[in-house]
CSV table of C-alpha atoms in Angstrom, one decimal:
chain,number,residue,atom,x,y,z
U,191,UNK,CA,21.3,-0.4,4.3
U,192,UNK,CA,18.2,-2.3,5.4
U,193,UNK,CA,15.3,-2.6,3.1
U,194,UNK,CA,13.3,-4.5,0.6
U,195,UNK,CA,14.7,-5.5,-2.8
U,196,UNK,CA,12.4,-6.5,-5.6
U,197,UNK,CA,13.5,-7.9,-8.9
U,198,UNK,CA,13.2,-7.5,-11.8
U,199,UNK,CA,12.1,-3.9,-12.0
U,200,UNK,CA,10.6,-4.5,-15.4
U,201,UNK,CA,9.4,-7.8,-16.9
U,202,UNK,CA,7.7,-8.7,-20.1
U,203,UNK,CA,5.9,-12.0,-20.5
U,204,UNK,CA,4.1,-13.8,-23.3
U,205,UNK,CA,0.6,-15.0,-22.7
U,206,UNK,CA,0.6,-18.5,-21.2
U,207,UNK,CA,3.9,-18.2,-19.4
U,208,UNK,CA,4.4,-18.3,-15.7
U,209,UNK,CA,6.7,-15.6,-14.2
U,210,UNK,CA,8.2,-15.3,-10.7
U,211,UNK,CA,8.9,-12.0,-9.0
U,212,UNK,CA,11.5,-11.9,-6.4
U,213,UNK,CA,11.2,-10.1,-3.0
U,214,UNK,CA,14.0,-10.1,-0.4
U,215,UNK,CA,14.2,-8.2,2.9
U,216,UNK,CA,17.0,-7.7,5.4
U,217,UNK,CA,14.9,-6.0,8.0
U,218,UNK,CA,14.4,-9.1,10.0
U,219,UNK,CA,10.7,-8.6,9.7
U,220,UNK,CA,8.3,-11.5,10.4
U,221,UNK,CA,5.5,-10.5,8.0
U,222,UNK,CA,5.6,-10.1,4.3
U,223,UNK,CA,3.0,-9.1,1.7
U,224,UNK,CA,2.3,-8.8,-2.0
U,225,UNK,CA,0.1,-6.1,-3.4
U,226,UNK,CA,-1.0,-5.4,-6.9
U,227,UNK,CA,-1.4,-1.8,-8.0
U,228,UNK,CA,-3.6,-0.8,-10.9
U,229,UNK,CA,-4.6,2.8,-11.9
U,230,UNK,CA,-7.6,4.0,-10.0
U,231,UNK,CA,-7.8,0.9,-7.9
U,232,UNK,CA,-5.3,1.5,-5.1
U,233,UNK,CA,-3.3,-1.4,-3.6
U,234,UNK,CA,-5.0,-4.8,-3.5
U,235,UNK,CA,-3.6,-7.6,-1.3
U,236,UNK,CA,-2.6,-10.8,-3.2
U,237,UNK,CA,-1.0,-12.9,-0.5
U,238,UNK,CA,0.6,-12.4,2.9
U,239,UNK,CA,2.8,-14.4,5.2
U,240,UNK,CA,3.1,-14.0,9.0
U,241,UNK,CA,5.8,-16.6,9.5
U,242,UNK,CA,8.1,-18.9,7.6
U,243,UNK,CA,6.3,-21.8,5.8
U,244,UNK,CA,2.9,-20.2,6.3
U,245,UNK,CA,0.9,-17.8,4.1
U,246,UNK,CA,-2.7,-16.7,3.5
U,247,UNK,CA,-4.7,-15.6,0.5
U,248,UNK,CA,-5.5,-11.9,0.2
U,249,UNK,CA,-8.4,-10.4,-1.7
U,250,UNK,CA,-7.2,-11.3,-5.2
U,251,UNK,CA,-5.1,-14.5,-4.9
U,252,UNK,CA,-6.6,-16.3,-7.9
U,253,UNK,CA,-3.9,-16.9,-10.5
U,254,UNK,CA,-1.0,-16.3,-8.1
U,255,UNK,CA,1.1,-18.5,-5.9
U,256,UNK,CA,3.7,-17.8,-3.2
U,257,UNK,CA,6.2,-19.6,-1.0
U,258,UNK,CA,7.9,-18.6,2.3
U,259,UNK,CA,10.8,-21.0,2.8
U,260,UNK,CA,13.1,-18.4,4.3
U,261,UNK,CA,12.2,-15.4,6.6
U,262,UNK,CA,13.9,-13.0,4.2
U,263,UNK,CA,12.3,-14.2,1.0
U,264,UNK,CA,8.8,-14.2,-0.3
U,265,UNK,CA,8.6,-14.8,-4.1
U,266,UNK,CA,5.4,-14.4,-6.1
U,267,UNK,CA,4.6,-16.5,-9.1
U,268,UNK,CA,2.1,-15.0,-11.6
U,269,UNK,CA,0.7,-18.0,-13.4
U,270,UNK,CA,-0.9,-18.4,-16.8
U,271,UNK,CA,-4.3,-18.6,-15.0
U,272,UNK,CA,-4.2,-15.0,-14.0
U,273,UNK,CA,-6.5,-13.3,-16.5
U,274,UNK,CA,-5.1,-9.8,-16.5
U,275,UNK,CA,-1.6,-9.9,-15.1
U,276,UNK,CA,-0.3,-6.6,-16.5
U,277,UNK,CA,0.2,-4.5,-13.4
U,278,UNK,CA,2.7,-3.0,-10.9
U,279,UNK,CA,3.5,-5.4,-8.1
U,280,UNK,CA,4.6,-4.3,-4.7
U,281,UNK,CA,6.2,-6.4,-2.0
U,282,UNK,CA,6.1,-5.1,1.6
U,283,UNK,CA,7.1,-6.3,5.1
U,284,UNK,CA,6.3,-5.4,8.6
U,285,UNK,CA,7.9,-6.2,12.0
U,286,UNK,CA,5.1,-8.4,13.1
U,287,UNK,CA,1.6,-9.1,11.9
U,288,UNK,CA,0.3,-10.2,15.3
U,289,UNK,CA,-1.0,-6.7,15.7
U,290,UNK,CA,-0.8,-4.7,12.5
U,291,UNK,CA,0.3,-1.2,13.2
U,292,UNK,CA,0.0,-0.3,9.5
U,293,UNK,CA,3.8,0.3,9.3
U,294,UNK,CA,4.5,-1.4,6.1
U,295,UNK,CA,7.9,-1.0,4.3
U,296,UNK,CA,7.6,-1.3,0.6
U,297,UNK,CA,10.0,-2.3,-2.1
U,298,UNK,CA,10.3,-0.2,-5.3
U,299,UNK,CA,8.0,-2.6,-7.3
U,300,UNK,CA,8.1,-4.8,-10.3
U,301,UNK,CA,6.2,-3.7,-13.4
U,302,UNK,CA,4.9,-6.8,-15.4
U,303,UNK,CA,3.7,-6.4,-18.9
U,304,UNK,CA,2.1,-9.3,-20.8
U,305,UNK,CA,2.5,-9.0,-24.5
B,1416,UNK,CA,-17.5,-3.3,5.5
B,1417,UNK,CA,-13.8,-3.7,4.6
B,1418,UNK,CA,-13.7,-0.9,2.2
B,1419,UNK,CA,-12.0,2.5,2.6
B,1420,UNK,CA,-13.4,5.1,0.3
B,1421,UNK,CA,-11.0,7.9,-0.7
B,1422,UNK,CA,-11.6,11.2,-2.5
B,1423,UNK,CA,-10.8,13.0,-4.7
B,1424,UNK,CA,-9.2,10.9,-7.2
B,1425,UNK,CA,-7.0,13.7,-8.3
B,1426,UNK,CA,-6.2,17.2,-6.9
B,1427,UNK,CA,-4.4,20.2,-8.4
B,1428,UNK,CA,-3.2,22.8,-5.9
B,1429,UNK,CA,-1.2,26.0,-6.3
B,1430,UNK,CA,2.1,26.2,-4.4
B,1431,UNK,CA,1.5,27.5,-0.9
B,1432,UNK,CA,-2.1,26.3,-0.8
B,1433,UNK,CA,-3.8,23.6,1.3
B,1434,UNK,CA,-4.3,20.1,0.0
B,1435,UNK,CA,-7.1,18.1,1.5
B,1436,UNK,CA,-7.8,14.4,0.9
B,1437,UNK,CA,-10.7,12.6,2.5
B,1438,UNK,CA,-11.3,9.0,3.5
B,1439,UNK,CA,-14.3,7.2,4.9
B,1440,UNK,CA,-14.7,3.7,6.4
B,1441,UNK,CA,-17.5,1.4,7.6
B,1442,UNK,CA,-15.8,-1.1,9.9
B,1443,UNK,CA,-15.8,0.3,13.4
B,1444,UNK,CA,-13.2,-2.3,14.4
B,1445,UNK,CA,-10.5,-0.4,12.5
B,1446,UNK,CA,-8.1,1.0,15.0
B,1447,UNK,CA,-5.2,2.3,13.0
B,1448,UNK,CA,-5.3,4.8,10.1
B,1449,UNK,CA,-2.0,5.5,8.2
B,1450,UNK,CA,-1.4,7.6,5.2
B,1451,UNK,CA,1.2,6.6,2.6
B,1452,UNK,CA,2.9,8.7,0.0
B,1453,UNK,CA,4.0,7.3,-3.3
B,1454,UNK,CA,6.3,8.9,-5.9
B,1455,UNK,CA,6.2,7.7,-9.5
B,1456,UNK,CA,8.0,4.4,-10.0
B,1457,UNK,CA,8.5,3.9,-6.3
B,1458,UNK,CA,6.9,2.0,-3.6
B,1459,UNK,CA,4.6,3.8,-1.0
B,1460,UNK,CA,6.2,5.1,2.2
B,1461,UNK,CA,4.5,5.8,5.5
B,1462,UNK,CA,3.8,9.5,5.9
B,1463,UNK,CA,1.8,9.9,9.1
B,1464,UNK,CA,-0.7,7.7,11.1
B,1465,UNK,CA,-3.3,8.1,13.7
B,1466,UNK,CA,-5.2,6.0,16.2
B,1467,UNK,CA,-8.9,6.7,17.0
B,1468,UNK,CA,-8.2,7.9,20.5
B,1469,UNK,CA,-7.1,11.3,19.2
B,1470,UNK,CA,-8.9,13.7,16.9
B,1471,UNK,CA,-5.9,15.2,15.3
B,1472,UNK,CA,-2.2,14.5,14.7
B,1473,UNK,CA,0.3,17.0,13.2
B,1474,UNK,CA,3.8,16.3,11.8
B,1475,UNK,CA,5.3,19.4,10.2
B,1476,UNK,CA,3.0,20.5,7.3
B,1477,UNK,CA,1.0,17.3,7.4
B,1478,UNK,CA,-2.1,16.9,9.6
B,1479,UNK,CA,-4.5,14.0,10.0
B,1480,UNK,CA,-8.0,15.0,11.2
B,1481,UNK,CA,-10.1,12.1,12.6
B,1482,UNK,CA,-13.8,12.0,13.2
B,1483,UNK,CA,-14.7,8.8,14.9
B,1484,UNK,CA,-18.5,9.4,15.0
B,1485,UNK,CA,-18.6,10.1,11.2
B,1486,UNK,CA,-16.1,7.4,10.5
B,1487,UNK,CA,-14.0,9.8,8.4
B,1488,UNK,CA,-10.5,10.9,8.4
B,1489,UNK,CA,-8.6,13.4,6.3
B,1490,UNK,CA,-5.1,14.5,5.4
B,1491,UNK,CA,-4.3,18.2,5.2
B,1492,UNK,CA,-1.1,19.4,3.6
B,1493,UNK,CA,-0.4,23.0,4.6
B,1494,UNK,CA,1.8,25.3,2.4
B,1495,UNK,CA,1.8,22.7,-0.4
B,1496,UNK,CA,5.0,22.4,-2.4
B,1497,UNK,CA,5.8,21.0,-5.8
B,1498,UNK,CA,7.9,18.3,-4.0
B,1499,UNK,CA,4.6,17.1,-2.5
B,1500,UNK,CA,3.4,16.1,-5.9
B,1501,UNK,CA,2.7,12.4,-5.5
B,1502,UNK,CA,-0.1,9.8,-5.0
B,1503,UNK,CA,-1.5,9.6,-1.5
B,1504,UNK,CA,-3.2,6.5,-0.1
B,1505,UNK,CA,-5.2,6.3,3.1
B,1506,UNK,CA,-5.5,3.0,4.8
B,1507,UNK,CA,-7.1,1.3,7.8
B,1508,UNK,CA,-6.3,-1.8,9.8
B,1509,UNK,CA,-7.4,-3.8,12.8
B,1510,UNK,CA,-5.9,-7.2,12.4
B,1511,UNK,CA,-3.1,-8.5,10.3
B,1512,UNK,CA,-4.1,-6.7,7.1
B,1513,UNK,CA,-4.1,-3.2,5.8
B,1514,UNK,CA,-7.0,-2.0,3.6
B,1515,UNK,CA,-6.0,0.8,1.3
B,1516,UNK,CA,-8.1,3.5,-0.3
B,1517,UNK,CA,-7.9,4.0,-4.1
B,1518,UNK,CA,-5.4,6.8,-4.0
B,1519,UNK,CA,-5.3,10.5,-4.8
B,1520,UNK,CA,-2.9,12.0,-7.3
B,1521,UNK,CA,-1.8,15.4,-6.0
B,1522,UNK,CA,-0.2,17.9,-8.3
B,1523,UNK,CA,1.2,21.1,-6.9
B,1524,UNK,CA,2.0,23.8,-9.4
B,1525,UNK,CA,4.5,26.7,-8.8
C-alpha cells in the first residue's frame, strides 16, 4: 500500500543529544514537509522540500536540520540547539508544491520526549 | 496576515447534534481551504476542502460554509456520531505552504 512511514513512533532523548526522525514515502510525491504539533498550537511548519536536493525553512526551523537526497526520503534531525524539542512530529507529502492544493498526506507521527 | 484563527478550542456535542467549528483568515490571497481530521496518535487526514468560488460544499454529513467577504469559513457536522470524536484543523493556502489553525477537539457523547 502507498503511504508515508515515520520511524520511530516513540523516541526518548537526553538533553544535549541530536536525534534523527525518519520519513519515507512511496507515493512518488515531489513535495515533503515536516510539522511539529504541540497541544493548543496546531501544526507548525519546520521545513519543506519541493524537489530533491532542495529544501526551505518553515516557520520554526531553528534547532532543526533536514536533507533530501532521495525523492522518497526526508529525514529530520532535532539538534541539541532546539530549546524545547519534546513534541509530536508529523511528516507529510503532496503530489506537487508548484500549486499547493492543500492535499497533504501525513504519516502517523513520531513522539519525541526529552528526559 | 498568515494566521488562521480557529474556534472553539474544544467542543462537546450530544450524539445526533450539529457540531460547528469556525475559522477566520486575513490574507485575501488564500485560495484553498481544507479541513483535516485527526484521531489520537495518528496523523491528520484530509476531510473536505473548498475553494473561494463557491459558498458551500457538502460531502455526506460534513459541510463547509464559506463567506468570502467576511473572510470566514466553517465546518458543520450534521448528525454527529461518537466516531466523529477527533481533533479538527482548518487550513488555508495560496502558494506552496499550508497554514493550519490551532485545532478543535470534538467529543461526541452517546
